[in-house]
Structure formats: structure tokens, C-alpha cells
CSV table of C-alpha atoms in Angstrom, one decimal:
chain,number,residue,atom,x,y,z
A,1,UNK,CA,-13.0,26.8,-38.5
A,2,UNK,CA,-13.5,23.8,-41.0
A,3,UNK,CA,-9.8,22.6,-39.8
A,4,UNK,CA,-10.5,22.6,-36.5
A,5,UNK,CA,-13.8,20.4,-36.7
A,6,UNK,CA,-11.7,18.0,-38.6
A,7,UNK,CA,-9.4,17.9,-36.1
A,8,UNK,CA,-12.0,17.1,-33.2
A,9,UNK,CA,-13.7,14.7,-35.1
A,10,UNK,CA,-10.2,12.9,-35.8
A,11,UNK,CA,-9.7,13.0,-31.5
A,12,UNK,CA,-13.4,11.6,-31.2
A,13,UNK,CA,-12.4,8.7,-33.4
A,14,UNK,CA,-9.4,8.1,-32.4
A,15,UNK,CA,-10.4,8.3,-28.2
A,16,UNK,CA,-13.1,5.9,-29.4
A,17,UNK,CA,-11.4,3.4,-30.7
A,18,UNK,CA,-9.8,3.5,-26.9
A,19,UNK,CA,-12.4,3.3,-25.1
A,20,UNK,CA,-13.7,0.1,-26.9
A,21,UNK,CA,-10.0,-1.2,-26.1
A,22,UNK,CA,-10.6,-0.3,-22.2
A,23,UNK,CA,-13.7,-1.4,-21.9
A,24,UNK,CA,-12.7,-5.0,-23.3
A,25,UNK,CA,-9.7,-5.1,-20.8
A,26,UNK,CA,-12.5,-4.0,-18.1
A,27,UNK,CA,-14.6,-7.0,-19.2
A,28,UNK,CA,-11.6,-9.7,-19.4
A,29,UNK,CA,-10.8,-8.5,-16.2
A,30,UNK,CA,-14.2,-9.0,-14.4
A,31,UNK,CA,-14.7,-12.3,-15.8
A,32,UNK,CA,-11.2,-13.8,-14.7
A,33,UNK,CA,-10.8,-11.7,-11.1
A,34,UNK,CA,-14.2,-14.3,-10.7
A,35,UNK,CA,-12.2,-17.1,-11.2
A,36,UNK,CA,-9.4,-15.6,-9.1
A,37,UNK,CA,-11.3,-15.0,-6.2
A,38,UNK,CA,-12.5,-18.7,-6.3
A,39,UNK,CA,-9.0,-20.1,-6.7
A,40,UNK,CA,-8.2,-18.2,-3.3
A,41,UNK,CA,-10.5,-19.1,-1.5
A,42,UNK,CA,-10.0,-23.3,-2.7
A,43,UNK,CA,-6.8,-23.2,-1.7
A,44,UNK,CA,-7.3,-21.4,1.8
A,45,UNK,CA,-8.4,-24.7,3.6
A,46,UNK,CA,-5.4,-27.0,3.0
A,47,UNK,CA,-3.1,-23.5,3.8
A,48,UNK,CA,-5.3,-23.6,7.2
A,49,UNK,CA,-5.1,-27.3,7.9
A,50,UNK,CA,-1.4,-26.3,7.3
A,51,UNK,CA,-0.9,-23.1,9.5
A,52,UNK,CA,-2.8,-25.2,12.2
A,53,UNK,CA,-0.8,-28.2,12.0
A,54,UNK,CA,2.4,-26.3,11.8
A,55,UNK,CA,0.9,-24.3,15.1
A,56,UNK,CA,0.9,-27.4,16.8
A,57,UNK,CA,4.1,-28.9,16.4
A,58,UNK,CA,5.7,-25.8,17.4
A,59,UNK,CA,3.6,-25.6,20.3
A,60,UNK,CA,3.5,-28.7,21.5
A,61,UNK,CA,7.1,-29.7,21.4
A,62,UNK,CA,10.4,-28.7,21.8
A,63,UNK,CA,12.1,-29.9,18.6
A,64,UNK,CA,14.5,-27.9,17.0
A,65,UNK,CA,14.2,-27.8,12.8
A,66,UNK,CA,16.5,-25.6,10.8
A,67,UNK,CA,13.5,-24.1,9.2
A,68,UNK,CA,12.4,-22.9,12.7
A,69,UNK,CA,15.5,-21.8,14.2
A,70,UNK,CA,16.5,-18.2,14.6
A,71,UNK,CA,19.9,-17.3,13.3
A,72,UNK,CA,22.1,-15.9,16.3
A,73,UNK,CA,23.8,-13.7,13.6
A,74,UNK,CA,21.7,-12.6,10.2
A,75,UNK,CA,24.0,-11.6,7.5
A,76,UNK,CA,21.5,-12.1,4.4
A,77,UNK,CA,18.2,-12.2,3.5
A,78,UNK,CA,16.1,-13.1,0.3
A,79,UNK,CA,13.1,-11.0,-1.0
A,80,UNK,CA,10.4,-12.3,-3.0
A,81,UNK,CA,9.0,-9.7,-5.0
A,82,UNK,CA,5.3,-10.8,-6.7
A,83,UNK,CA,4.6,-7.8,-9.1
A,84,UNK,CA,2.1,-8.5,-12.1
A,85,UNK,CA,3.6,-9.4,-16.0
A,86,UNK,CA,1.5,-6.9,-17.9
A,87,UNK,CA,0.6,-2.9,-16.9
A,88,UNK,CA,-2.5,-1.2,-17.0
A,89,UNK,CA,-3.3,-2.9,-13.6
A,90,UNK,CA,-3.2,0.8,-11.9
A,91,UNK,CA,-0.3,1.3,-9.3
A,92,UNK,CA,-0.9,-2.7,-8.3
A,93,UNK,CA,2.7,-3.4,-9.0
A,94,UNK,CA,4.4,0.0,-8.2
A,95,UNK,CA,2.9,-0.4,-4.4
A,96,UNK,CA,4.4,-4.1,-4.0
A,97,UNK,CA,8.0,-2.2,-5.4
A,98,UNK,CA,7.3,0.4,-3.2
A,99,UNK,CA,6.7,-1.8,-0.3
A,100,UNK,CA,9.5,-3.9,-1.0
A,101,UNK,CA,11.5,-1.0,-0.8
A,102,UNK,CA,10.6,0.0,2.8
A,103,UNK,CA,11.5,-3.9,3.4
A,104,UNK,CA,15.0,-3.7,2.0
A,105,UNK,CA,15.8,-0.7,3.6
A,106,UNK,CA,14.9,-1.4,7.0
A,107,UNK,CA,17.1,-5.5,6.7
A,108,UNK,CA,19.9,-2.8,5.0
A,109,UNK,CA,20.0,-0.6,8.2
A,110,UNK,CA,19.9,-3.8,10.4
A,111,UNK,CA,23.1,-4.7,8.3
A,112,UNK,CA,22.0,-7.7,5.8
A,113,UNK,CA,22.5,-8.2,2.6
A,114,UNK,CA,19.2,-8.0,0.7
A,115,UNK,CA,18.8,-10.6,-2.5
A,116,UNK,CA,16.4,-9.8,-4.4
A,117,UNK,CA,14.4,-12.9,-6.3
A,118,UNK,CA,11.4,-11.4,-8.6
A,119,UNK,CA,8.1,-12.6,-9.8
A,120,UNK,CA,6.0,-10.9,-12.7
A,121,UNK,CA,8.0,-8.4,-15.7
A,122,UNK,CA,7.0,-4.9,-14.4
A,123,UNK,CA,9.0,-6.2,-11.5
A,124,UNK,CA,11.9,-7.6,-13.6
A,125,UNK,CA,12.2,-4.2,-15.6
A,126,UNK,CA,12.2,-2.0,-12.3
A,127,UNK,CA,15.1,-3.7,-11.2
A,128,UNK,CA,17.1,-3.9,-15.2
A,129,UNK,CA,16.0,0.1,-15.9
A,130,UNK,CA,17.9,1.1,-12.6
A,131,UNK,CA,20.5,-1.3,-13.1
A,132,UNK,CA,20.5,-3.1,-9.9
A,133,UNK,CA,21.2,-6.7,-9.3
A,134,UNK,CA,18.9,-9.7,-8.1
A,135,UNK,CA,19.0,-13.7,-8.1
A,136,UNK,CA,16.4,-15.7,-10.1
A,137,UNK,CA,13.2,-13.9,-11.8
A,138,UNK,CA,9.9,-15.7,-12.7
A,139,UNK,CA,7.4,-14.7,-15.3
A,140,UNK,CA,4.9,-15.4,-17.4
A,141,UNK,CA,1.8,-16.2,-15.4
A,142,UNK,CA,0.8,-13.7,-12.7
A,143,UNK,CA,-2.6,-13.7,-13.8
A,144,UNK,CA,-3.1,-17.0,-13.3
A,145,UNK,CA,-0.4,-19.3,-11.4
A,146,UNK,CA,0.0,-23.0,-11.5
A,147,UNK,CA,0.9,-24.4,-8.2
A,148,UNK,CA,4.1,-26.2,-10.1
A,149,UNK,CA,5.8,-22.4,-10.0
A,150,UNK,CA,5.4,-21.9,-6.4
A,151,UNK,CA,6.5,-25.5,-5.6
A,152,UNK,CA,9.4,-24.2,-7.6
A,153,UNK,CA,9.9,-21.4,-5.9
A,154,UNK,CA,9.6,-22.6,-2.6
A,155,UNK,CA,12.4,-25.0,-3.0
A,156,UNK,CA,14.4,-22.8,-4.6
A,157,UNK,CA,13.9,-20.6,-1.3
A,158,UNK,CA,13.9,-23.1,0.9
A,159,UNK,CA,17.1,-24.5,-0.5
A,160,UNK,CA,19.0,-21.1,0.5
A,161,UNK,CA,17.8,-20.9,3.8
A,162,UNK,CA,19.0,-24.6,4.7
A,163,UNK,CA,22.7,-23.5,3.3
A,164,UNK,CA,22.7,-20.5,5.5
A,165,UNK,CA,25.0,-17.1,4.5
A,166,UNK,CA,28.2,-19.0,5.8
A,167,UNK,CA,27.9,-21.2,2.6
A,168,UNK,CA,26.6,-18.6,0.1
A,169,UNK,CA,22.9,-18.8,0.9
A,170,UNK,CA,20.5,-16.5,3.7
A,171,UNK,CA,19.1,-16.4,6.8
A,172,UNK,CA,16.3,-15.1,6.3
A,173,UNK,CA,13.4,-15.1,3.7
A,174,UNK,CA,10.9,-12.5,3.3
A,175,UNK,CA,8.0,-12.5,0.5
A,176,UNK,CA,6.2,-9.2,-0.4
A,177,UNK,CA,3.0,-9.8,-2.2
A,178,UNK,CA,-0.4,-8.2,-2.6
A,179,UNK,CA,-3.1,-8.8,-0.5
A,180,UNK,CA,-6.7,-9.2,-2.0
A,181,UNK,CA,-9.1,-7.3,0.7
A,182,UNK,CA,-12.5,-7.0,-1.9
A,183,UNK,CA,-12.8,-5.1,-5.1
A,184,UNK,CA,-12.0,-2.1,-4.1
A,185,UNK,CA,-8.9,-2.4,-1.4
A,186,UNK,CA,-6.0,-4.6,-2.3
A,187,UNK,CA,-3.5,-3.9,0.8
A,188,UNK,CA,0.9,-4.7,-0.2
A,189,UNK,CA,1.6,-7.2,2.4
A,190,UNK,CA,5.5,-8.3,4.1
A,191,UNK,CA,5.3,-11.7,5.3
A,192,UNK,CA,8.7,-13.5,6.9
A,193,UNK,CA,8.9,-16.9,5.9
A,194,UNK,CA,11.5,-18.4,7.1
A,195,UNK,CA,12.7,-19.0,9.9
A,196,UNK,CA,9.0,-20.1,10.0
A,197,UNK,CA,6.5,-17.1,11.4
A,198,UNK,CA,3.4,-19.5,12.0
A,199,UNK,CA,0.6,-17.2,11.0
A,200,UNK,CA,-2.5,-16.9,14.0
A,201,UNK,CA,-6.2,-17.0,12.6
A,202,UNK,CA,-6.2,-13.2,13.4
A,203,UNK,CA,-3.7,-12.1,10.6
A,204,UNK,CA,-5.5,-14.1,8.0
A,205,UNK,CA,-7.9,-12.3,5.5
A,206,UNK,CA,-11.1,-12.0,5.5
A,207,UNK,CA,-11.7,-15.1,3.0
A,208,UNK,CA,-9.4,-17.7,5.2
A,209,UNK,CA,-11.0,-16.2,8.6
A,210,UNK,CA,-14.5,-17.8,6.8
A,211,UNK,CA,-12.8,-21.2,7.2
A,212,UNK,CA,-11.9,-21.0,11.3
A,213,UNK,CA,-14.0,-23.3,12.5
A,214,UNK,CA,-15.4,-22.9,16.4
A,215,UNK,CA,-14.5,-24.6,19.2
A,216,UNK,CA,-11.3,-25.6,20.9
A,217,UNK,CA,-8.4,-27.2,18.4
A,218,UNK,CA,-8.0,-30.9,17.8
A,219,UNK,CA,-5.4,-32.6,19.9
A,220,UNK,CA,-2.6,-33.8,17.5
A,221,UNK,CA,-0.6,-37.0,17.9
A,222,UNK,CA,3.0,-37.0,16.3
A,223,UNK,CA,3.8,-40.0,14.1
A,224,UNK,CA,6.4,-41.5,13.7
A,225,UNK,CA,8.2,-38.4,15.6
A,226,UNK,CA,8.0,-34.6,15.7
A,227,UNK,CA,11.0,-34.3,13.4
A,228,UNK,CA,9.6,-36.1,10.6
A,229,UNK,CA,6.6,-34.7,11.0
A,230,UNK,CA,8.3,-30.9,10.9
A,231,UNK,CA,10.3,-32.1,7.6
A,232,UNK,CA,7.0,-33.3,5.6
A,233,UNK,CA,5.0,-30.2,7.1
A,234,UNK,CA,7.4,-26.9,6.6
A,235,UNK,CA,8.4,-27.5,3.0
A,236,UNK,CA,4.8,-28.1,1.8
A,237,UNK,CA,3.5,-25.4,4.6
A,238,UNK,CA,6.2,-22.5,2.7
A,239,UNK,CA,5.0,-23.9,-0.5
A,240,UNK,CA,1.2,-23.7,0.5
A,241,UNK,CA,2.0,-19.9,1.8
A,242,UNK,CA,3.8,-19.1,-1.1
A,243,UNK,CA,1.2,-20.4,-3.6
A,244,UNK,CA,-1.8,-18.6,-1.9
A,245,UNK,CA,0.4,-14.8,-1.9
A,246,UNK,CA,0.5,-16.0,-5.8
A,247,UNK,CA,-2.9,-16.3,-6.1
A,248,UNK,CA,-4.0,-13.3,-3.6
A,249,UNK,CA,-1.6,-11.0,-6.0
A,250,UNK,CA,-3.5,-12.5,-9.0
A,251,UNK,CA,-6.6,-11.4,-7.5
A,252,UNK,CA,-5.3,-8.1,-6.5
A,253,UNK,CA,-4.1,-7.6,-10.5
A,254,UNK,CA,-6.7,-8.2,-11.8
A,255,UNK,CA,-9.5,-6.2,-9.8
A,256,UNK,CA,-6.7,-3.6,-10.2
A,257,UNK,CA,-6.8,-3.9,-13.8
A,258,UNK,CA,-10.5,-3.7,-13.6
A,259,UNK,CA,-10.6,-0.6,-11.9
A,260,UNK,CA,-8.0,1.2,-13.8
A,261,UNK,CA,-10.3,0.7,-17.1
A,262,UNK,CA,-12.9,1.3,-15.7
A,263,UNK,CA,-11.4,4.5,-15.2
A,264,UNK,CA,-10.3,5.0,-18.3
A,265,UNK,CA,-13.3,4.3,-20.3
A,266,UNK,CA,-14.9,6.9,-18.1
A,267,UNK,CA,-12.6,9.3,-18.9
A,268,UNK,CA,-13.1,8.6,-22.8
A,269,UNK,CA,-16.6,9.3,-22.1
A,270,UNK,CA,-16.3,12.5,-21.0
A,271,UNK,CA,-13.2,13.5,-23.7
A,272,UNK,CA,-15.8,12.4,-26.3
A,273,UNK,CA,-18.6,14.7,-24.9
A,274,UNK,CA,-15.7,17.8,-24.5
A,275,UNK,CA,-14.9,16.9,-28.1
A,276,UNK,CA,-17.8,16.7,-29.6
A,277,UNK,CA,-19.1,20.1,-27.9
A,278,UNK,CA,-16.3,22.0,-28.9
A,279,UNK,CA,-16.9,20.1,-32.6
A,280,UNK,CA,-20.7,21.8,-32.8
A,281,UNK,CA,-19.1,25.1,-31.1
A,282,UNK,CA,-16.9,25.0,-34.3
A,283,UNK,CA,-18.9,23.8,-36.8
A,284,UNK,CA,-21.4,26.9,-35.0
A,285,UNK,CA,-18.8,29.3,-35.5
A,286,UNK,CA,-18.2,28.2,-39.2
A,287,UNK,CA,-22.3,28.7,-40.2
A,288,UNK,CA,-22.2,31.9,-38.9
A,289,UNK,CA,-19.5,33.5,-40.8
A,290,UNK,CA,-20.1,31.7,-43.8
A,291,UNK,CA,-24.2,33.6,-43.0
A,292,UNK,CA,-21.8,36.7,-42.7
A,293,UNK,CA,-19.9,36.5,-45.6
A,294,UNK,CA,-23.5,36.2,-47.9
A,295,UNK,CA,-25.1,39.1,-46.1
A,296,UNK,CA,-21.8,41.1,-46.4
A,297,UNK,CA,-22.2,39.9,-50.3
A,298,UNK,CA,-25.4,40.9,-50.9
A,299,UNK,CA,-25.2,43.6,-49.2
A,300,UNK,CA,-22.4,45.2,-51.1
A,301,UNK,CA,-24.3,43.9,-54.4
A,302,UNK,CA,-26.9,46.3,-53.2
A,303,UNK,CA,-25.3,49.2,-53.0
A,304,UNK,CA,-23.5,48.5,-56.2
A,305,UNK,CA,-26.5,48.7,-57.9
């Protein structure tokens, strides 16, 4: 009986010294999904101004621009995969796999080749654990993303879309990322990037649908020509999309993470109150037959003498 109190006061200890872990995590994570949240919803206006100014270009003329133009024949397309760089974050970055998955399959069966580029480690060891092959991989700063690794990105993306399959680069480019909703719903999101899919105010969150002002549209007035205009709007209006998925999946992480230990300090909670009953059950068990053995004792003494 003494052995097994031992042994549930050495869980209670040890599931303790857990839950004070989980319940810093839970804390870190609350006071930076704050911070988060704001960066989102900073960067949502010039994305808008973007989306809007984008919208009326395409609209309102009839200029062709290789990032608008549909391939007549597809043959390849890259993915960008935004997964987180550290765990504990719940199934945040198994859902983007998972939903990236569905992605590739469906441009498999449709008879592209699918290149994989990667943001975030849990993503990068998916792919190396399973052996399977993609182009360029960024980590280091899913939590928090400067706007220099999108910029980054976007080019790099951009770059392969210009060159086309014919001359080793893709048709199409797809981003999967996750979408912050509020603290409690964080939805995986496909968006097509290029050729350019200009995004209406009703497929915008809840956040960016705040910033949609009333009223008809300004009229817009193309200087010094459409053309220009489309090659100084598309490569910062991929780079303005791409940054804000970055920062929605750094939101998404984080209240994720918050969640999960949340969770999981609960849970130590109530293996600490299991443990410690059955500890007193125990230590119950061990009074009463040590009570037994002295009556037994002095009993036999008794009738000894």
C-alpha cells in the first residue's frame, strides 16, 4: 500500500509540473493571438484598396496581362502550403495538410503536376517523413510574419507563373492557408492566385467585410495606361494576399495553441484530483491494516497470557 501512494504522489508531481508548462503556453498564446488579431485587421485595408483596384481594371477594360490570362492547356501547378513551425497548436496544421491534400488530388485527377512549396516545419516534416518531394520551404516565423517573407514569396511565385510549364515553371498557383473566423472557429482555406481570382467583398472574412464601406464604388481613371497600371497592381496585390493568409494562419496558430492548452491544463486538473483520491484511498487502505495488524497483535497477546 505504501508503494502505491508513492507512486501517485510521484504522478501528482510529475502532471503538475505540466500543467504549469500548459498553462504558460496558454498564457503566451493569449497575449500574442492579441497582437495577431490586430496585425490582420491593419493590413486588411491596403489588401481592400487592392482587391478593389484590381476589380476595376479587370472590369473596366479589356487588357490582357499574363498574370490574368487563363492557360488554354494547364500542365503544372504550385501549392503553397502555410502550416505552423512549432506543435501543440491542436490539429491547426494537420487540417491545412489535410486540406492541401484534397487540393492536390483533385489538380492530379485533372492531370497537372502538383509542386509543392511549404511554409512552417510541421509542414516541412510531413512532406521529408513520407519522403515526397517539393520546391522551396520557408520557416522560422509562422507566429509572427514579417511582410519581407511574403514579398519573398510572392515573387518567387510570381516568377514561375510568368515562365509558364513550357519553360520549367506553372500555370497555375494555389495557396492553402488557415482562415481566422474568431477564437473558437479557424476554417483551412484554398485560394487560386494566379491566374488572378479577384476576390468579391462577399468571400472576405468577417474582419475585412468591417472595412466595406457603403455606397456605390469610386470611378477609377487609368494613368499612364491600363497595362502599367496591371503590372504595378498584381505583383503587390499577390503579395498583399499572400501576406494577409500569413498573418490569418498566425492568428489561427495561435488561438489554436490556446485552446489546445487550455485543454490540457484542464485535463491535469482532473488527473491531479483522480490521483490524489486514489492517493487518500491508499494511504486509507494502508491505516486500516496497519489498525488490523495491532488488534490481531494484541489480541493474540491476550490469549497468550
Amino acid at each position: 500500500m505504501a508503494g502505491q501512494q508513492r507512486v501517485y504522489r510521484q504522478r501528482i508531481r510529475s502532471v503538475q509540473a505540466t500543467k504549469k508548462i500548459t498553462r504558460a503556453m496558454e498564457l503566451i498564446a493569449a497575449s500574442r493571438v492579441v497582437k495577431a488579431r490586430q496585425r490582420v485587421t491593419e493590413s486588411t485595408p491596403y489588401a481592400l484598396a487592392l482587391t478593389r483596384a484590381c476589380s476595376a481594371v479587370a472590369t473596366h477594360s479589356n487588357e490582357v496581362h499574363p498574370l490574368t490570362t487563363e492557360r488554354e492547356n494547364p500542365k503544372r501547378a504550385a501549392v503553397l502550403i502555410v502550416t505552423s513551425d512549432r506543435g501543440l497548436a491542436g490539429a491547426y496544421s494537420v487540417n491545412a495538410v489535410k486540406k492541401s491534400a484534397e487540393l492536390i488530388e483533385r489538380l492530379t485527377n485533372e492531370g497537372k503536376e502538383v509542386l509543392p512549396y511549404l511554409v512552417g516545419r510541421k509542414g516541412v516534416s510531413y512532406y521529408r517523413f513520407r519522403r515526397r518531394e517539393y520546391v522551396q520551404e520557408w520557416t522560422g516565423f509562422t507566429d509572427s510574419p514579417p511582410f519581407e517573407v511574403a514579398r519573398e514569396i510572392g515573387e518567387v511565385l510570381t516568377d514561375q507563373f510568368v515562365k509558364g510549364s513550357d519553360d520549367g515553371g506553372v500555370d497555375e498557383v494555389h495557396i492553402v492557408y488557415t482562415r481566422f473566423v474568431n477564437m473558437v472557429n479557424q476554417e483551412p482555406q484554398v485560394v487560386r492566385l494566379l491566374p488572378l481570382e479577384v476576390v468579391d467583398a462577399d468571400d472576405l472574412g468577417e474582419d475585412e467585410q468591417h472595412h466595406v464601406p457603403d455606397g456605390p464604388l469610386p470611378l477609377y481613371d487609368f494613368e499612364p495606361s491600363t497595362g502599367e497600371v496591371l503590372d504595378a497592381l498584381l505583383p503587390r496585390y499577390v503579395t498583399a494576399r499572400i501576406y494577409n493568409a500569413l498573418l490569418q494562419s498566425a492568428a489561427s496558430e495561435l488561438a489554436a495553441r490556446q485552446r489546445a492548452m487550455k485543454s490540457a491544463t484542464d485535463n491535469a486538473e482532473d488527473l491531479i484530483k483522480t490521483y490524489t483520491r486514489l492517493a487518500n484511498q491508499a494511504r486509507q487502505a494502508e491505516i486500516t491494516q496497519e489498525i488490523s495488524e495491532i488488534v490481531g497483535g494484541a489480541s493474540a497477546l491476550a490469549d497468550a497470557s
